[in-house]
Coordinates of C-alpha atoms in Angstrom, one line a residue:
M217 CA 0.1 0.0 0.0
V218 CA 3.0 2.8 1.0
I219 CA 4.3 1.7 -3.1
V220 CA 1.3 2.5 -4.0
K221 CA 0.2 6.0 -2.1
E222 CA 4.1 7.3 -3.1
Q223 CA 3.1 6.6 -6.8
Q224 CA 0.4 8.7 -6.7
E225 CA 2.4 11.7 -5.4
V226 CA 4.5 12.1 -7.7
V227 CA 3.6 13.9 -11.0
K228 CA 5.1 13.4 -14.1
L229 CA 5.1 16.1 -16.6
A230 CA 6.9 16.4 -19.9
G231 CA 9.1 19.5 -21.7
A232 CA 11.2 22.5 -20.0
Q233 CA 7.6 24.7 -20.3
H234 CA 7.6 26.8 -17.3
F235 CA 10.2 24.6 -15.0
R236 CA 10.2 27.6 -12.5
Q237 CA 6.7 27.5 -12.0
R238 CA 6.3 23.6 -11.7
L239 CA 9.1 23.4 -9.2
L240 CA 7.4 26.3 -6.8
L241 CA 4.2 24.4 -6.9
A242 CA 5.3 20.8 -6.3
T243 CA 7.2 22.4 -2.7
L244 CA 4.3 24.3 -1.8
A245 CA 2.2 21.1 -2.1
G246 CA 4.8 18.4 -1.1
K247 CA 4.4 16.5 -4.0
T248 CA 7.4 14.8 -5.6
L249 CA 7.7 16.2 -9.6
R250 CA 9.5 13.7 -12.4
I251 CA 9.8 16.1 -15.8
D252 CA 11.1 14.3 -18.9
E253 CA 12.1 15.1 -21.9
I254 CA 13.6 18.6 -21.0
R255 CA 14.6 19.5 -24.2
A256 CA 15.4 16.2 -25.4
R257 CA 15.5 17.0 -29.8
D258 CA 17.4 20.5 -29.3
S259 CA 21.0 20.7 -30.4
V260 CA 22.3 21.5 -27.2
P261 CA 19.6 19.1 -24.8
G262 CA 18.6 19.5 -21.4
L263 CA 18.4 21.3 -18.4
R264 CA 20.1 25.3 -18.6
D265 CA 22.5 26.8 -16.6
Y266 CA 20.0 29.3 -14.8
E267 CA 17.4 26.3 -15.0
A268 CA 19.7 24.3 -12.3
S269 CA 21.0 27.5 -10.5
F270 CA 17.3 27.6 -9.4
L271 CA 17.8 23.7 -8.1
R272 CA 20.4 24.8 -6.0
L273 CA 18.4 27.9 -4.5
L274 CA 15.7 25.4 -3.5
E275 CA 18.2 23.4 -2.0
K276 CA 19.9 26.1 0.0
I277 CA 16.3 27.3 1.5
S278 CA 15.0 23.9 2.3
N279 CA 16.3 20.7 4.0
G280 CA 15.8 17.4 2.9
C281 CA 15.6 18.7 -0.6
I282 CA 16.5 15.2 -3.1
V283 CA 17.2 16.2 -7.2
E284 CA 18.0 13.5 -9.3
I285 CA 19.1 14.7 -12.9
N286 CA 20.2 12.7 -15.7
E287 CA 23.4 12.2 -17.2
T288 CA 21.6 14.3 -20.7
G289 CA 19.9 16.0 -18.1
T290 CA 17.0 15.6 -20.2
K291 CA 15.3 13.6 -16.9
L292 CA 14.5 15.2 -13.5
R293 CA 13.3 14.1 -10.6
Y294 CA 12.4 16.7 -7.5
K295 CA 11.6 15.7 -4.0
P296 CA 10.8 18.9 -1.6
G297 CA 11.9 19.2 1.0
M298 CA 11.2 20.8 4.7
L299 CA 10.9 25.2 3.6
V300 CA 13.7 26.2 6.8
G301 CA 14.1 30.0 4.9
G302 CA 18.0 31.3 6.5
R303 CA 19.6 34.5 7.0
R304 CA 22.9 35.8 5.6
L305 CA 22.1 33.4 2.1
V306 CA 24.1 34.3 -0.6
H307 CA 23.7 33.2 -4.6
E308 CA 24.6 33.4 -7.7
C309 CA 21.7 33.7 -10.4
G310 CA 24.7 33.5 -13.5
T311 CA 23.9 35.4 -16.5
G312 CA 21.1 33.5 -18.2
R313 CA 18.3 35.2 -16.6
A314 CA 18.0 38.2 -14.3
I315 CA 17.6 37.9 -11.3
G316 CA 13.9 38.8 -11.6
Y317 CA 13.8 34.9 -12.3
F318 CA 14.4 34.0 -8.5
L319 CA 12.4 36.9 -7.2
E320 CA 8.9 35.8 -7.6
P321 CA 9.4 31.6 -6.1
L322 CA 11.4 33.0 -3.3
I323 CA 8.9 35.4 -2.4
V324 CA 6.1 33.0 -1.9
L325 CA 8.2 30.2 -0.2
G326 CA 9.9 32.4 1.9
L327 CA 6.2 33.2 3.6
F328 CA 6.0 29.4 4.5
G329 CA 9.3 29.2 5.7
K330 CA 10.2 27.7 9.4
K331 CA 12.4 31.3 9.6
P332 CA 12.2 34.4 8.1
L333 CA 14.1 34.6 5.0
S334 CA 17.2 36.8 4.7
I335 CA 19.5 36.0 1.0
S336 CA 21.3 37.8 -1.5
L337 CA 20.7 37.8 -5.0
R338 CA 23.9 38.0 -7.6
G339 CA 23.5 38.7 -11.5
I340 CA 21.7 40.9 -13.7
T341 CA 19.5 43.5 -12.2
N342 CA 17.4 44.9 -15.2
D343 CA 16.9 43.4 -18.3
N344 CA 13.7 42.8 -20.7
N345 CA 13.1 39.4 -20.3
D346 CA 12.3 39.2 -16.8
P347 CA 10.8 42.0 -14.3
S348 CA 13.8 44.2 -12.7
V349 CA 14.3 44.7 -9.1
D350 CA 12.7 47.8 -9.5
T351 CA 9.3 46.5 -10.5
F352 CA 9.5 44.1 -8.0
R353 CA 10.5 46.8 -5.1
T354 CA 7.1 48.9 -6.5
T355 CA 4.3 47.1 -7.1
T356 CA 5.0 43.2 -6.0
L357 CA 5.7 43.8 -2.4
P358 CA 3.2 46.6 -1.6
L359 CA 0.8 43.5 -3.2
L360 CA 1.4 41.4 -0.4
R361 CA -0.7 44.1 1.4
Q362 CA -3.3 43.0 -0.3
F363 CA -3.4 39.3 1.4
G364 CA -2.4 40.6 5.3
V365 CA 1.8 40.4 4.2
P366 CA 2.8 43.2 7.2
V367 CA 5.2 45.1 4.3
E368 CA 7.7 46.5 6.8
D369 CA 9.1 43.5 7.5
L370 CA 9.5 43.0 3.3
E371 CA 12.3 44.8 2.0
L372 CA 14.2 44.7 -1.3
K373 CA 17.6 47.0 -1.3
I374 CA 19.4 47.0 -4.7
V375 CA 23.1 47.0 -3.9
M376 CA 24.9 47.3 -7.5
R377 CA 22.9 47.3 -10.3
G378 CA 24.2 45.0 -13.0
A379 CA 22.9 45.0 -16.9
P380 CA 23.3 42.5 -19.1
P381 CA 25.3 40.6 -20.7
L382 CA 27.7 40.3 -18.0
G383 CA 25.7 41.4 -14.9
G384 CA 27.3 42.3 -11.6
G385 CA 24.4 43.3 -9.9
E386 CA 23.6 42.7 -6.8
A387 CA 20.0 43.0 -4.8
H388 CA 19.4 41.7 -0.4
L389 CA 15.5 40.2 0.1
K390 CA 14.0 40.3 3.3
V391 CA 11.0 38.0 3.5
P392 CA 8.9 37.1 6.5
I393 CA 7.1 34.1 7.8
V394 CA 3.0 34.5 7.8
H395 CA 0.9 33.8 11.0
P396 CA 0.2 31.5 10.3
S397 CA -1.7 31.6 7.0
L398 CA -2.7 34.7 3.9
R399 CA -5.7 36.5 4.2
A400 CA -8.7 36.5 1.7
V401 CA -9.1 39.0 -1.1
H402 CA -12.3 40.8 -2.6
W403 CA -10.6 42.9 -5.4
M404 CA -12.4 44.3 -7.6
D405 CA -12.6 48.1 -7.9
V406 CA -10.4 49.4 -10.3
G407 CA -10.6 53.0 -9.3
M408 CA -8.9 56.3 -11.4
V409 CA -5.0 56.6 -11.8
K410 CA -4.1 59.3 -9.7
R411 CA -0.2 59.8 -10.2
V412 CA 2.6 57.5 -12.2
R413 CA 5.8 57.2 -10.6
G414 CA 9.3 55.8 -12.2
V415 CA 12.8 55.0 -11.5
A416 CA 15.2 56.4 -14.5
Y417 CA 18.5 54.0 -14.4
S418 CA 21.3 53.9 -16.1
T419 CA 25.6 52.1 -15.5
R420 CA 28.6 52.7 -17.2
V421 CA 27.3 55.1 -19.2
S422 CA 27.1 59.2 -19.4
P423 CA 24.0 60.1 -16.9
Q424 CA 22.4 62.0 -20.0
M425 CA 20.2 58.3 -20.6
A426 CA 18.8 58.7 -18.2
N427 CA 17.2 62.4 -17.9
R428 CA 16.7 61.7 -22.1
M429 CA 14.3 58.7 -21.1
V430 CA 12.7 61.0 -18.4
D431 CA 11.8 64.1 -20.7
S432 CA 10.7 61.2 -23.2
V433 CA 8.4 60.2 -20.3
R434 CA 6.8 63.1 -19.1
G435 CA 6.3 64.1 -23.0
V436 CA 3.3 61.7 -22.9
L437 CA 2.2 61.6 -19.6
N438 CA 2.1 65.6 -18.5
R439 CA -0.5 65.7 -21.1
L440 CA -2.5 63.1 -19.6
I441 CA -2.6 63.4 -15.7
P442 CA -0.2 66.7 -13.4
D443 CA 0.9 64.4 -10.6
V444 CA 4.5 62.8 -13.2
Y445 CA 7.5 62.3 -11.5
V446 CA 10.4 60.4 -12.4
F447 CA 13.5 59.8 -10.6
T448 CA 16.8 59.2 -12.1
D449 CA 19.5 56.7 -11.0
H450 CA 22.6 56.7 -11.8
Y451 CA 25.6 54.2 -11.2
S452 CA 29.1 54.3 -11.3
G453 CA 32.4 53.0 -10.1
Q454 CA 32.1 49.5 -8.5
E455 CA 28.2 50.1 -8.0
S456 CA 27.8 49.8 -12.0
G457 CA 28.0 46.4 -12.4
K458 CA 30.2 45.0 -15.9
S459 CA 28.3 45.8 -18.6
P460 CA 26.7 49.5 -19.6
G461 CA 23.4 49.7 -19.9
Y462 CA 19.9 52.2 -18.9
G463 CA 16.0 51.9 -18.5
I464 CA 13.0 52.8 -17.0
S465 CA 10.7 51.0 -14.7
L466 CA 7.3 52.8 -14.0
V467 CA 4.4 52.1 -11.7
A468 CA 0.9 54.0 -11.7
E469 CA -1.2 54.2 -8.8
T470 CA -4.7 54.7 -8.7
T471 CA -7.2 55.9 -5.9
T472 CA -8.2 52.7 -4.6
G473 CA -4.6 51.7 -3.9
C474 CA -4.0 49.5 -7.1
L475 CA -0.5 49.8 -8.6
I476 CA 0.2 48.9 -12.1
S477 CA 4.1 48.5 -13.6
A478 CA 5.3 48.8 -17.1
E479 CA 9.8 49.2 -18.2
G480 CA 12.0 48.8 -20.4
A481 CA 15.2 48.3 -21.2
A482 CA 18.8 48.3 -23.6
T483 CA 18.5 45.4 -25.1
H484 CA 21.1 42.7 -25.5
P485 CA 22.2 39.4 -27.4
K486 CA 22.1 36.4 -24.8
A487 CA 25.2 35.8 -23.1
D488 CA 24.8 31.8 -23.1
G489 CA 23.8 31.3 -26.5
E490 CA 20.1 29.9 -26.1
E491 CA 18.9 31.1 -28.6
T492 CA 19.9 32.2 -31.7
M493 CA 19.4 35.8 -31.6
E494 CA 20.1 39.0 -34.2
K495 CA 22.5 41.1 -33.1
I496 CA 21.1 43.9 -31.6
G497 CA 23.3 47.8 -32.0
P498 CA 22.3 50.5 -28.9
V499 CA 18.4 51.6 -28.6
L500 CA 17.7 55.5 -28.5
P501 CA 16.7 56.2 -24.7
E502 CA 13.6 58.5 -25.9
D503 CA 12.6 55.6 -27.3
I504 CA 12.9 53.2 -24.4
G505 CA 10.6 55.6 -22.1
L506 CA 8.6 55.7 -25.5
Q507 CA 7.9 51.9 -24.9
A508 CA 7.7 52.0 -21.8
V509 CA 4.6 54.6 -21.1
T510 CA 3.2 52.9 -24.0
Q511 CA 3.1 49.6 -22.1
L512 CA 2.1 51.7 -18.9
L513 CA -0.9 53.1 -21.2
E514 CA -2.1 49.9 -22.4
E515 CA -1.8 47.9 -19.5
V516 CA -4.1 51.0 -17.9
K517 CA -6.4 50.3 -20.5
Q518 CA -6.5 46.7 -20.0
G519 CA -9.1 47.6 -16.8
G520 CA -7.5 45.1 -14.0
V521 CA -6.1 45.8 -10.3
I522 CA -2.6 44.3 -11.1
D523 CA -0.9 44.6 -15.0
S524 CA -0.3 41.4 -16.7
T525 CA 3.1 40.7 -15.3
H526 CA 1.5 40.1 -12.1
Q527 CA -1.1 38.4 -12.9
G528 CA 0.5 34.6 -12.7
L529 CA 1.7 35.7 -9.0
L530 CA -2.2 36.8 -7.4
F531 CA -3.2 33.9 -8.7
L532 CA -0.8 31.9 -6.9
L533 CA -1.7 33.7 -3.9
S534 CA -5.0 33.7 -4.0
A535 CA -5.4 29.8 -4.1
L536 CA -2.9 30.0 -1.1
C537 CA -5.3 31.4 1.0
P538 CA -7.8 30.0 3.4
E539 CA -10.8 28.1 2.2
D540 CA -12.7 31.4 2.0
V541 CA -14.2 32.6 -1.4
S542 CA -11.1 35.1 -2.8
K543 CA -12.7 37.6 -5.7
V544 CA -10.5 39.6 -8.2
R545 CA -10.5 41.5 -11.1
V546 CA -7.9 41.7 -14.3
G547 CA -7.5 42.4 -17.7
K548 CA -7.1 40.1 -20.7
L549 CA -5.1 37.4 -19.4
S550 CA -1.6 36.4 -20.2
P551 CA -0.5 32.9 -21.2
Y552 CA 1.8 33.1 -18.3
A553 CA -1.2 33.4 -16.5
I554 CA -3.2 30.6 -17.7
Q555 CA -0.7 28.1 -17.1
T556 CA -0.5 28.9 -14.0
L557 CA -4.4 28.9 -13.7
R558 CA -4.4 25.1 -15.0
H559 CA -1.1 24.4 -13.3
I560 CA -2.5 25.6 -9.6
K561 CA -5.7 23.2 -10.4
E562 CA -3.1 20.5 -10.6
F563 CA -0.6 20.7 -7.7
L564 CA -3.2 22.5 -5.0
G565 CA -6.8 21.0 -6.3
V566 CA -8.1 24.5 -6.8
Q567 CA -10.1 25.5 -9.5
F568 CA -10.9 29.6 -10.7
H569 CA -14.5 30.3 -11.9
I570 CA -13.4 33.0 -14.5
E571 CA -16.3 35.3 -16.0
P572 CA -16.0 38.1 -18.5
D573 CA -17.6 41.9 -17.9
P574 CA -18.7 43.0 -20.8
A575 CA -19.1 46.6 -19.3
S576 CA -15.8 47.1 -18.5
G577 CA -13.4 44.9 -20.8
T578 CA -12.5 42.6 -17.4
I579 CA -12.2 39.5 -16.4
L580 CA -13.6 38.4 -12.7
L581 CA -11.7 35.4 -11.1
T582 CA -13.7 33.7 -8.4
C583 CA -11.8 30.3 -6.4
V584 CA -12.1 29.1 -3.0
G585 CA -8.7 29.2 -1.2
S586 CA -6.7 25.7 -0.7
G587 CA -6.3 26.4 3.2
Y588 CA -3.0 26.4 3.0
R589 CA -1.1 27.1 6.4
N590 CA 2.3 27.5 7.6
L591 CA 2.9 25.0 10.0
L592 CA 6.5 24.7 10.4
R593 CA 6.6 28.3 12.9
K594 CA 5.2 26.2 15.6
M595 CA 8.4 24.0 15.3
S596 CA 10.6 27.2 15.4

């Protein structure tokens, strides 16, 4: 009977898609995960460096975690351990993906650890593939307030900037543990945009790059709203990382406290050679500013309480709430959010009721939480 029970708890999946999300949910659900055919037909098969780095990160914050990988890296067996958190941890994220790739699962797992989490992540802080550390600091961490997480104990400090392809940045994250569970949300009122804030950064280039991005953004927003302020953040010397770069992160705050974010950064070829990519020359700062503000206006137009980048995190936190009804309003569902809903149903057994709202063009999602509790806290 014991053997049959173990076989039932193993979740078998195939392919490398949504690798990080699958490991996150398997860790929360306490289910053994087996993934086959990881890029089996690619010219370079198996796990990438950043995926192996994420597995090492899970081992650092948990106790008893077991990872088995075959010689070619195309098959993985992951048995989650007990989340213990920890202080003064350090992790090298590499240059395959930005620090933002590791931050989102770290924030969720840190909430349900045995002890509060304090960790320094080193690598690329800003790029176009993953949310930047600025977006996490201004939008993602305040989002947790809706679920009853004490925001005063949450902290993300940017120690050094790191632009692609060589990185060299560092960010320090602190996450408290929940007591003993999250709070169900009823988040429906979007409100009207009352102000826009942002950060334009530049590393190892002229400080005028940041000023030019700010001028481009204000040229659009000043015609729409009077309260616009974008900070300039120039890094030089050792704090500027190993590569030149510049970019901008914007956040719009509504009258009901909703935060909508968008960002843009100078594009660089991939450093790890994962995919063939044409060499892209330097992008004008004005174009990056215009790209970011256009994306921000598009996100506001969608009409959700959060932007499309944070939809997956919003759904996951709602599913981890107590056995109470949570209801949220979002704009058009992103492909990542849709896959998140499928994985939540598979790992946590929580199914969302999706109802379009033709009047506003938004989508209403309702679920009953899984009743997830931080039982490890009582053991500490």
